[in-house]
mmCIF file of C-alpha atoms in Angstrom:
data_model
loop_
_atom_site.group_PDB
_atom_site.id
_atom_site.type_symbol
_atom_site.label_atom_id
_atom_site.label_comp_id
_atom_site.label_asym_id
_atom_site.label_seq_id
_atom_site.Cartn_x
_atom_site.Cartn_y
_atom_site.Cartn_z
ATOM 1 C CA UNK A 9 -15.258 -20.476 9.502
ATOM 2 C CA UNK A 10 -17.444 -22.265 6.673
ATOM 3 C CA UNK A 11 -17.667 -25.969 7.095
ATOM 4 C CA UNK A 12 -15.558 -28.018 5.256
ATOM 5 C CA UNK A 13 -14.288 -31.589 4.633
ATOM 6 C CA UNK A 14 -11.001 -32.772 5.028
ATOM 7 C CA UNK A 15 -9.241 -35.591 3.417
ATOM 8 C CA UNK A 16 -5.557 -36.410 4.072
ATOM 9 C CA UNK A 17 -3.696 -37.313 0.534
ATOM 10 C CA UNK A 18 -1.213 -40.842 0.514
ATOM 11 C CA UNK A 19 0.354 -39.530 -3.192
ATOM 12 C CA UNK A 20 0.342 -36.994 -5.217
ATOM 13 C CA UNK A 21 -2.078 -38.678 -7.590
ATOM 14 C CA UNK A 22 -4.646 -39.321 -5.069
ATOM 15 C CA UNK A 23 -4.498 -35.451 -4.398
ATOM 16 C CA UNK A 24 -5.067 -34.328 -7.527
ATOM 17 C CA UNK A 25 -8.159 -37.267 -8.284
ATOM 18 C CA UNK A 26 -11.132 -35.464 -8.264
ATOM 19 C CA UNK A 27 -9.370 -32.181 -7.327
ATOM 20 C CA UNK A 28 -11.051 -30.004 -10.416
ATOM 21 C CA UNK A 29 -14.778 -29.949 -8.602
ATOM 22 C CA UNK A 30 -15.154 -26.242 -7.594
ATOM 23 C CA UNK A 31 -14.334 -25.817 -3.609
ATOM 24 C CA UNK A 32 -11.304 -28.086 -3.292
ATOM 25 C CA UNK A 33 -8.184 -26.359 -2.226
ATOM 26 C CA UNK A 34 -5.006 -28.145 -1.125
ATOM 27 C CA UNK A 35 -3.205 -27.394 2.384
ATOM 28 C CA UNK A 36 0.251 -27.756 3.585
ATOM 29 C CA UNK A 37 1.549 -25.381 5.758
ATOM 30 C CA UNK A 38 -1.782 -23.508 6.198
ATOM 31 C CA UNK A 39 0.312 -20.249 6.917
ATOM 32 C CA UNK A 40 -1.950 -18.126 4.388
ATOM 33 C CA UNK A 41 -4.576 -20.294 3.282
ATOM 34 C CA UNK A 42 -6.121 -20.639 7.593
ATOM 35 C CA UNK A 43 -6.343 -17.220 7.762
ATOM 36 C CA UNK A 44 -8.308 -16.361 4.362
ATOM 37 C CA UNK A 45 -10.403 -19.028 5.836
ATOM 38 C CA UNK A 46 -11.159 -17.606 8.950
ATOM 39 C CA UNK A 47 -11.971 -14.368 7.263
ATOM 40 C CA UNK A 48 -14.245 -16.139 4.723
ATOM 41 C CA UNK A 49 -12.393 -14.887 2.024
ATOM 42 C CA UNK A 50 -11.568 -18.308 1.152
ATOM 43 C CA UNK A 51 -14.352 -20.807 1.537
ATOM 44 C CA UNK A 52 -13.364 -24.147 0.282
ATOM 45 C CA UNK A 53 -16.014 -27.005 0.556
ATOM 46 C CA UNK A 54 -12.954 -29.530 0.343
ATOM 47 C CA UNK A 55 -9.602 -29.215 2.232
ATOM 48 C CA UNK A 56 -6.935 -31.786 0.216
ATOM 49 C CA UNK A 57 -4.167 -32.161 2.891
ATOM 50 C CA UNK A 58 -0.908 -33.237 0.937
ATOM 51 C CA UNK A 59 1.289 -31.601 4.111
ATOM 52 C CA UNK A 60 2.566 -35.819 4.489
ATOM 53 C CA UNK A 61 3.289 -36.169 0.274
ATOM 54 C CA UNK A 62 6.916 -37.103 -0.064
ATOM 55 C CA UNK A 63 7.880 -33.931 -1.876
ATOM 56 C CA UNK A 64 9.980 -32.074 0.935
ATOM 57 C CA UNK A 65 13.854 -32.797 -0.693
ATOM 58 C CA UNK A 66 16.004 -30.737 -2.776
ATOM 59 C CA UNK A 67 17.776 -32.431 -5.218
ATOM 60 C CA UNK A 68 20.767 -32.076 -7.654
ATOM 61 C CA UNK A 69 20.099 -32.185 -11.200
ATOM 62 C CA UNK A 70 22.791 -33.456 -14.035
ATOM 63 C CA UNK A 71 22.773 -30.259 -15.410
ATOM 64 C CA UNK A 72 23.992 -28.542 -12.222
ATOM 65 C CA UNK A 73 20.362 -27.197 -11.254
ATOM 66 C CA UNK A 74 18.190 -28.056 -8.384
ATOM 67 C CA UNK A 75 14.948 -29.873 -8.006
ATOM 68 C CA UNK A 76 13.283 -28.541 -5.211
ATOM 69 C CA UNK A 77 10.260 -30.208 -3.481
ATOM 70 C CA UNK A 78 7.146 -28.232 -3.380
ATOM 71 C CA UNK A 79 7.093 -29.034 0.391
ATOM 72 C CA UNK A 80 10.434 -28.066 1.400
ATOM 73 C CA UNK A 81 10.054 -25.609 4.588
ATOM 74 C CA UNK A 82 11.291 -22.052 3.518
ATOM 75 C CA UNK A 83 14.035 -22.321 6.134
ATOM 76 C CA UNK A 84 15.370 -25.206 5.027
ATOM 77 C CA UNK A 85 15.243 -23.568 1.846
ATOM 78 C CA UNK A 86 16.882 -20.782 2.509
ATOM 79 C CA UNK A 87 19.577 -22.630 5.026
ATOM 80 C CA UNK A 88 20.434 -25.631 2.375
ATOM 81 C CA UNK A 89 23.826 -25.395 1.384
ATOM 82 C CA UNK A 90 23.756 -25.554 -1.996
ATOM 83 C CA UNK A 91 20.938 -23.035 -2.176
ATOM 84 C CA UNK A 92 23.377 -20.124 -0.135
ATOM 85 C CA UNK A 93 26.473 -21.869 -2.448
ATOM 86 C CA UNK A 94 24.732 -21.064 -5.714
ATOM 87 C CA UNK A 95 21.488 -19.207 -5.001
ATOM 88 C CA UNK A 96 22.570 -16.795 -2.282
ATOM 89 C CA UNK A 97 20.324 -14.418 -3.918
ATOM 90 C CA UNK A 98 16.889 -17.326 -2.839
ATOM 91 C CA UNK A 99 18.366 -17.398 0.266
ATOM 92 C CA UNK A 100 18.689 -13.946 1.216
ATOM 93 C CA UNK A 101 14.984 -13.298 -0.380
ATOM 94 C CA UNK A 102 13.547 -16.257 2.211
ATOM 95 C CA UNK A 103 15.260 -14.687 5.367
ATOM 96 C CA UNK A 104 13.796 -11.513 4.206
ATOM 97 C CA UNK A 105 10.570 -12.850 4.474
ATOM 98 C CA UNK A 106 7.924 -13.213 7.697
ATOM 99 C CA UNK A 107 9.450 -14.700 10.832
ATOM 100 C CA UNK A 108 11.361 -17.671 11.884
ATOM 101 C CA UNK A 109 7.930 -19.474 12.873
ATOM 102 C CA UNK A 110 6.345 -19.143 10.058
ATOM 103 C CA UNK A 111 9.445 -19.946 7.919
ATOM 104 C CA UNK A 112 9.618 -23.148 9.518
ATOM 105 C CA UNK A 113 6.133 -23.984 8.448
ATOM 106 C CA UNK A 114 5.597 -22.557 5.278
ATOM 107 C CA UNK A 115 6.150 -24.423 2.015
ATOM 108 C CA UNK A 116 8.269 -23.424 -0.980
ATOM 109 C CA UNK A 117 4.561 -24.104 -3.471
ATOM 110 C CA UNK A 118 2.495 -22.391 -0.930
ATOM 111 C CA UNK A 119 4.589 -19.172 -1.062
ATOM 112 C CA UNK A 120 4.077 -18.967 -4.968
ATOM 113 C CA UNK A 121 0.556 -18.725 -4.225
ATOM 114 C CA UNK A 122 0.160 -16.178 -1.381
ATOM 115 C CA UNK A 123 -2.475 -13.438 -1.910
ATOM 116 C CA UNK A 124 -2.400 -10.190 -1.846
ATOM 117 C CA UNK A 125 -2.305 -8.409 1.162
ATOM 118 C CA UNK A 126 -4.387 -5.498 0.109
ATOM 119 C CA UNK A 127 -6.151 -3.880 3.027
ATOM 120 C CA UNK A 128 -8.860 -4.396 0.901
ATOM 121 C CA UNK A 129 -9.439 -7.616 0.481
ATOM 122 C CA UNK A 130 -9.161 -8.736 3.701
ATOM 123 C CA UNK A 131 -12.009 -6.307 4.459
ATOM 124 C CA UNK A 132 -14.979 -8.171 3.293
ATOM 125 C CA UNK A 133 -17.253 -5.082 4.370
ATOM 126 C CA UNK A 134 -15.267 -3.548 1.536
ATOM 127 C CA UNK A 135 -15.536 -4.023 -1.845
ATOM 128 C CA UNK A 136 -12.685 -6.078 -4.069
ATOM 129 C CA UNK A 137 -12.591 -7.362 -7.389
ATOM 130 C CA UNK A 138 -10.108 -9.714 -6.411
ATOM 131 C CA UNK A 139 -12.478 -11.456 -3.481
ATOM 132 C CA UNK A 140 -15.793 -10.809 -5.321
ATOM 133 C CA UNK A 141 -14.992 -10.225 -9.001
ATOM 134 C CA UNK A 142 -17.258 -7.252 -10.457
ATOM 135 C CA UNK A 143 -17.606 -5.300 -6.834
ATOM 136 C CA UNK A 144 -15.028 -2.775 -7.573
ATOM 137 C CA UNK A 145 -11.604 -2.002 -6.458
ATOM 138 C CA UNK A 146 -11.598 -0.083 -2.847
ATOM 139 C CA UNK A 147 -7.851 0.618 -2.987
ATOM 140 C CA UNK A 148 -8.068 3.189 -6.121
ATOM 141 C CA UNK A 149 -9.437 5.906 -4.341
ATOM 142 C CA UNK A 150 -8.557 4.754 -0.587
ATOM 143 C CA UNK A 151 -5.568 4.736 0.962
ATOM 144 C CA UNK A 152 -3.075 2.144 -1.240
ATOM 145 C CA UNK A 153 0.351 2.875 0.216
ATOM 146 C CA UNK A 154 1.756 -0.518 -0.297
ATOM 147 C CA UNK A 155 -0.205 -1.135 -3.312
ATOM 148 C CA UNK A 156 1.228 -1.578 -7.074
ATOM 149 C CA UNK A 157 2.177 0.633 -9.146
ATOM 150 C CA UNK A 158 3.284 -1.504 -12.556
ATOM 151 C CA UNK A 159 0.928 -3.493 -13.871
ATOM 152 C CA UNK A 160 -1.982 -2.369 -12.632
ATOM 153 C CA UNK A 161 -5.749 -1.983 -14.644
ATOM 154 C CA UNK A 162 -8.686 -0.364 -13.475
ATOM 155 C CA UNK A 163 -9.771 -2.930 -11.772
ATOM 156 C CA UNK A 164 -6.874 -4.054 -9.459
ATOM 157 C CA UNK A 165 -4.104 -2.343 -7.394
ATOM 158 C CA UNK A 166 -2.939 -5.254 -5.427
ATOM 159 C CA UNK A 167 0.847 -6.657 -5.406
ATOM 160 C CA UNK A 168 1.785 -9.917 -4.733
ATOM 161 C CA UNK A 169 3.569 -10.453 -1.257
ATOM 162 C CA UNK A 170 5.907 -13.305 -1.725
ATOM 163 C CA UNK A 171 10.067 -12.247 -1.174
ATOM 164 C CA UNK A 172 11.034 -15.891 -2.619
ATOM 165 C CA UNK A 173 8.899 -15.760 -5.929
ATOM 166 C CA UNK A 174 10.997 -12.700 -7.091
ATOM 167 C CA UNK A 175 14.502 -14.814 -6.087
ATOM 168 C CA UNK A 176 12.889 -17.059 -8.311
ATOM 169 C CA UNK A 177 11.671 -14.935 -11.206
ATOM 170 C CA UNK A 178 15.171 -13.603 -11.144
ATOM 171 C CA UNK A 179 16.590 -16.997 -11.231
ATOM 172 C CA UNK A 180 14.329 -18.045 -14.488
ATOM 173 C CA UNK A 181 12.784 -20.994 -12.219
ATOM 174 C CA UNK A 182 10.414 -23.605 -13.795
ATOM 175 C CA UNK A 183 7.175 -24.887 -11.610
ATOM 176 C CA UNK A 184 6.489 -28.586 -12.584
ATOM 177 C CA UNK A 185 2.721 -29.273 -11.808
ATOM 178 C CA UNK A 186 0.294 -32.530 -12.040
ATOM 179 C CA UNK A 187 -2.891 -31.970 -13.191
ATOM 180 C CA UNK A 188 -6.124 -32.904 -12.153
ATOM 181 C CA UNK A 189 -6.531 -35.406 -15.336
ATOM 182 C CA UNK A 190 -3.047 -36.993 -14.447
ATOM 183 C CA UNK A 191 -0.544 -34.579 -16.767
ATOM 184 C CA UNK A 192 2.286 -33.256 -15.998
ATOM 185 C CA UNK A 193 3.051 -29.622 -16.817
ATOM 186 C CA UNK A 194 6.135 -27.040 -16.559
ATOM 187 C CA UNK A 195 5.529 -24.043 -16.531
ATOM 188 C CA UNK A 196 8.019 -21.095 -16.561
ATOM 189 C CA UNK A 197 7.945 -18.822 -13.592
ATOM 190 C CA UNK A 198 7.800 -15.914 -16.271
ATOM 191 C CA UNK A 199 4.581 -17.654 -18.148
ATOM 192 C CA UNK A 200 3.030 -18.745 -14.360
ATOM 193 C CA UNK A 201 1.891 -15.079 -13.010
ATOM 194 C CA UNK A 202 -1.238 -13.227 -14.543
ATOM 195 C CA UNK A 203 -2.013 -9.715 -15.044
ATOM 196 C CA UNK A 204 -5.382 -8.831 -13.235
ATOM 197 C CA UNK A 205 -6.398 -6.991 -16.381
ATOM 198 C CA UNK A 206 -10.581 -7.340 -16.163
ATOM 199 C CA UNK A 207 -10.097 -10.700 -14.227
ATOM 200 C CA UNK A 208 -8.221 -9.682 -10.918
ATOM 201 C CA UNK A 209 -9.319 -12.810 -9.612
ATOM 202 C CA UNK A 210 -7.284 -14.871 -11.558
ATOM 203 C CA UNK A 211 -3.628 -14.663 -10.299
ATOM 204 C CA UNK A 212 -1.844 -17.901 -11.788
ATOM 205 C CA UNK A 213 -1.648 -19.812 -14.778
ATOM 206 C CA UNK A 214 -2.878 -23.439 -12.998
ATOM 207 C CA UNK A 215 -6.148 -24.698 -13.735
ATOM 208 C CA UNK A 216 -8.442 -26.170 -11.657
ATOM 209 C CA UNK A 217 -7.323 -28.959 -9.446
ATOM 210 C CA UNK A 218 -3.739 -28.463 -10.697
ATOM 211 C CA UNK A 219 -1.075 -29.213 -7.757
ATOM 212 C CA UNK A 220 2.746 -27.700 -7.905
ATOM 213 C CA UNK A 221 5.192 -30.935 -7.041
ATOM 214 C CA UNK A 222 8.398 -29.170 -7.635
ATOM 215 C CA UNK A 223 10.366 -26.264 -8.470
ATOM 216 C CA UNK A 224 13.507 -26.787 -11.036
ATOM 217 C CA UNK A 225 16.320 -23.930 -10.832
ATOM 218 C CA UNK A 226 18.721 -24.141 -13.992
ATOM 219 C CA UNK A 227 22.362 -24.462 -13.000
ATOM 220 C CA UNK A 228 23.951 -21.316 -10.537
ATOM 221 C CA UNK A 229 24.013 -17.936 -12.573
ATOM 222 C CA UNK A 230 27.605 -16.401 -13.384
ATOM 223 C CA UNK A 231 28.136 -13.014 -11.270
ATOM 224 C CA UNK A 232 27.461 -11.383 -7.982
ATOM 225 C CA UNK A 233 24.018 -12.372 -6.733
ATOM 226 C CA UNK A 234 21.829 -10.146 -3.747
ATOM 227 C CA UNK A 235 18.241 -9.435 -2.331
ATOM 228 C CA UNK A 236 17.462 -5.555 -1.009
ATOM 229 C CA UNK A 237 14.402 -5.339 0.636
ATOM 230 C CA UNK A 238 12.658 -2.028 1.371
ATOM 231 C CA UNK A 239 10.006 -1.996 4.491
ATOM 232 C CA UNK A 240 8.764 -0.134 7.275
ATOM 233 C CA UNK A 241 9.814 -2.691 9.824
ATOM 234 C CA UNK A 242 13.276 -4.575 9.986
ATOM 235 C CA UNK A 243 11.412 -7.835 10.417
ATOM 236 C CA UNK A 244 7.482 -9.686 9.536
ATOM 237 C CA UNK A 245 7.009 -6.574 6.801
ATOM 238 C CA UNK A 246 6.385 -7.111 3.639
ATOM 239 C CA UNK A 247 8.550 -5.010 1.117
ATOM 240 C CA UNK A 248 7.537 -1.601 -0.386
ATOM 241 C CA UNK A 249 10.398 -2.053 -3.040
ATOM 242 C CA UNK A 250 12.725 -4.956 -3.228
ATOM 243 C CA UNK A 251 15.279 -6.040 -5.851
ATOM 244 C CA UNK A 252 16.750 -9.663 -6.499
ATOM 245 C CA UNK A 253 19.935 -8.974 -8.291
ATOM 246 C CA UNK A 254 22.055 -11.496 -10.388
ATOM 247 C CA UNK A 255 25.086 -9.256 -12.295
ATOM 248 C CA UNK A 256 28.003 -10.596 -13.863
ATOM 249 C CA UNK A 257 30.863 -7.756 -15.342
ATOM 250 C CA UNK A 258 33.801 -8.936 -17.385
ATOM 251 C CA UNK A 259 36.370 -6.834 -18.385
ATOM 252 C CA UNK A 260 34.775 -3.369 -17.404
ATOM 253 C CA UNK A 261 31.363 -4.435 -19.065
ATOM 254 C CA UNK A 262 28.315 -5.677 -17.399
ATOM 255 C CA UNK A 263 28.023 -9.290 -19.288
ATOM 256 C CA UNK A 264 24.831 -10.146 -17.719
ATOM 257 C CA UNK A 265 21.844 -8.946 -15.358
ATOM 258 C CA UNK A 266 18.719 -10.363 -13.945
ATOM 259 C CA UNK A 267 16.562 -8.327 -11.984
ATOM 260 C CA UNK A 268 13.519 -8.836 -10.753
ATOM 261 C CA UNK A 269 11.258 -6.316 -8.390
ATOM 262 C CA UNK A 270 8.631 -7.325 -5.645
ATOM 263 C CA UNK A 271 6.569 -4.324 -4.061
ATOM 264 C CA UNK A 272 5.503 -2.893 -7.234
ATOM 265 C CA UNK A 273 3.376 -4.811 -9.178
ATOM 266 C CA UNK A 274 1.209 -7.728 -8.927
ATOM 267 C CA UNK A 275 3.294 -10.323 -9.681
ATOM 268 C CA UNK A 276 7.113 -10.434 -8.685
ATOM 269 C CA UNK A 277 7.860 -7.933 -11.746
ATOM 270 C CA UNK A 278 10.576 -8.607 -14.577
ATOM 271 C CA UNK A 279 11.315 -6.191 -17.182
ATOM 272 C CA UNK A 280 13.673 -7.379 -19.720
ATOM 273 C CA UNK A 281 14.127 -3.658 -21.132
ATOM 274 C CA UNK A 282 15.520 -2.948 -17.601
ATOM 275 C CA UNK A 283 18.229 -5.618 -18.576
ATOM 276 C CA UNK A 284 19.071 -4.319 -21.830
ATOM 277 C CA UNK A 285 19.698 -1.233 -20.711
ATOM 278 C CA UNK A 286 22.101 -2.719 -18.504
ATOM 279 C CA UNK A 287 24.452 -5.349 -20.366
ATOM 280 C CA UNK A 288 27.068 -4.188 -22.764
ATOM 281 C CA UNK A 289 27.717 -1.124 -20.399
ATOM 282 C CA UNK A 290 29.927 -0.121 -18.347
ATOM 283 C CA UNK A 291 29.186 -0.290 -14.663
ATOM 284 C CA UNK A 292 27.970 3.756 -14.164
ATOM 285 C CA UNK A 293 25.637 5.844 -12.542
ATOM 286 C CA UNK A 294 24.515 6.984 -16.271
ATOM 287 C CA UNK A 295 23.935 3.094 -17.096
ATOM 288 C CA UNK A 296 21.824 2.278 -14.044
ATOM 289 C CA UNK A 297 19.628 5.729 -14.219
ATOM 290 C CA UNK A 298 18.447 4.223 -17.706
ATOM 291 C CA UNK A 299 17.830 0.734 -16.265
ATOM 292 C CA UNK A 300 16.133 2.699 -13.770
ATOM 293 C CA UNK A 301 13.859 4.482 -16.803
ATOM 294 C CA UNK A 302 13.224 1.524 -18.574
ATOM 295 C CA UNK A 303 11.591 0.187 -15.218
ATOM 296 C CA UNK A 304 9.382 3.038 -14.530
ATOM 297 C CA UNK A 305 8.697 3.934 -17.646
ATOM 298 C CA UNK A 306 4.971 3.420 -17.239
ATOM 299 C CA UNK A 307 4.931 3.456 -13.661
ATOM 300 C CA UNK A 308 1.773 4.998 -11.971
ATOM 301 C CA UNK A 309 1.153 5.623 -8.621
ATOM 302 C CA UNK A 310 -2.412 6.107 -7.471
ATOM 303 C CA UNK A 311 -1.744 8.397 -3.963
ATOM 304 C CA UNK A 312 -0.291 7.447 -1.014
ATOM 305 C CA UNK A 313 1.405 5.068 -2.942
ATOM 306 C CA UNK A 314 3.527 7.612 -5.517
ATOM 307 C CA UNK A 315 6.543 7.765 -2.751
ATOM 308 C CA UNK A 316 7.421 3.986 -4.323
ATOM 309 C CA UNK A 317 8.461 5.519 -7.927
ATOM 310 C CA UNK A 318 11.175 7.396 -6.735
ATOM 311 C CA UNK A 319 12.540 4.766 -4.346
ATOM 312 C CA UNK A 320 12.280 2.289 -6.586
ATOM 313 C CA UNK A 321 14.257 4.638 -8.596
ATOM 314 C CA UNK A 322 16.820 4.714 -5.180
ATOM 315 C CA UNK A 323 16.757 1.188 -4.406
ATOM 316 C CA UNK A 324 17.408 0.359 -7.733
ATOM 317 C CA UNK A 325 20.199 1.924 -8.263
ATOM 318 C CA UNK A 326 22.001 1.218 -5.303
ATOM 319 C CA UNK A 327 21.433 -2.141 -5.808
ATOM 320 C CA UNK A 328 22.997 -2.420 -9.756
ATOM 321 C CA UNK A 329 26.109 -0.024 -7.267
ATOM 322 C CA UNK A 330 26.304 -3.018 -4.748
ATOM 323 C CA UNK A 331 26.386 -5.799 -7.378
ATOM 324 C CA UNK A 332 28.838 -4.317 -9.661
ATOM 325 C CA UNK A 333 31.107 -3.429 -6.938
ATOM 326 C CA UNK A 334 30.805 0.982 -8.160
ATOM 327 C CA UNK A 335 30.792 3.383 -5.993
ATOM 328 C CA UNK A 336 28.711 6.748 -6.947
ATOM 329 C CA UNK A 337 29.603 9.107 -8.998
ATOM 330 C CA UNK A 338 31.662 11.956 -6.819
ATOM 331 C CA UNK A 339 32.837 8.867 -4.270
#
């Protein structure tokens, strides 16, 4: 591991003082951040510890929302009661994700910023446009079979890993940030992702030195709400295909959907075609098969990754069945 210094933050502010040199990251939970560091792949010349910052409550909002710290453990995330009351569909998504251990370490900001797990890039004898920008992209070409298929350039195959960002993307959730000059910025979880386009390197919309404090969720959606998660183990996998599902049908008619994928692209995905095709109709087999189109529409797999079209196509479907309470057709 490169040598580093380490300085232990009393406030938010003093975290983000001086925070925009190049080579300062911050730490909290360490759960992804340590092990990029081990590997070199991140090399920070300044570790920013804001792990003791008092930003680990969740708290209710006049407008029936939640404020959620960024330093709120993902379990007691996921276990808060308001969060399975309201956001069953968050909690569901954060037991879906790594192991109880880790869980109970990892923060709700630091999952928003996990990296890919690309076989790729954590093989530095390999190259990665992601890691070192302009060395190439190993996984198109080499074996990609949990790699992206939406969203993807010719530079970058990667997905993002995080289970809770896509409960969040489905939930429309807003990340409040202070930046490194003193500002404070929100920015909505639709605007925050990036594309890797030519720059695969950049994955977020924060700037340098630019710490998330919180997490707002608007007030509980209308509807049935679920996660479906797609891996090859039952447990501490990361998805191929998942779905977080928020549905609402009145009187025969689906009056509202948010949907948002993780597994396919790299960024937890949202397609608002996919919705469209969706509300206004009745709860059918037909109906979901075009949500299902408008999703994979310009879906492209790149090898031993083309098996996640069609069950995306699969999981899709029988998640719009589960959430609209339809059985299928012939049943």
């Amino acid at each position: 591991m490169k040598t580093f210094t380490y300085a232990k933050a009393d406030s938010a502010a003093a975290a983000v003082s001086g925070s925009d040199a190049a080579g300062v990251k911050y730490i909290a939970g360490g759960t992804n951040l340590l092990d990029l560091m081990k590997l070199q792949i991140e090399t920070p010349d300044k570790l920013v510890d804001i792990s003791r910052l008092p930003l680990d409550t969740i708290d209710e909002r006049d407008d029936g929302g939640l404020t959620i710290g960024a330093l709120v453990p993902n379990s007691d995330l996921a276990a808060d009661p308001r969060v399975i009351a309201g956001y069953e569909v968050l909690s569901r998504a954060l037991l879906a994700g790594a192991s109880g251990q880790l869980r109970n370490k990892a923060s709700t900001g630091g999952n928003l910023l996990q990296r890919t797990r690309c076989y790729y890039f954590y093989d530095t004898a390999t190259p990665c446009n992601k890691r070192e920008p302009g060395s190439g992209c190993s996984a198109i070409g080499g074996y990609n079979r949990i790699l992206a298929v939406l969203g993807t350039s010719d530079q970058c195959i990667a997905t993002h890993p995080s289970d809770m960002a896509v409960a969040m993307r489905a939930l429309g959730a807003t990340i409040i940030t202070l930046k490194a000059d003193g500002d404070k910025r929100r920015i909505p979880i639709d605007d925050f992702y990036r594309l890797p386009g030519t720059t695969p390197d950049v994955e977020t919309a924060l700037e340098p030195g630019e710490l998330i404090t919180h997490i707002e969720l608007p007030a509980p959606p209308k509807g049935r709400q679920t996660y479906r998660k797609v891996r090859d183990r039952a447990s501490y996998a990361f998805a191929l295909v998942s779905v977080a599902g928020v549905v609402d049908v009145q009187d025969d008619r689906i009056a509202s959907a948010a949907l948002a994928f993780g597994g396919l692209g790299p960024m937890p995905w949202r397609d608002a075609a996919v919705e469209a095709a969706l509300v206004g109709k009745a709860p059918s087999d037909a109906a979901f098969a075009a949500a299902a189109d408008a999703l994979l529409a310009d879906a492209r797999g790149h090898g031993s990754n083309d098996f996640k079209i069609p069950l995306a196509r699969r999981v899709l479907i029988a998640t719009l069945r589960e959430l609209t309470g339809s059985a299928p057709a012939g049943e």
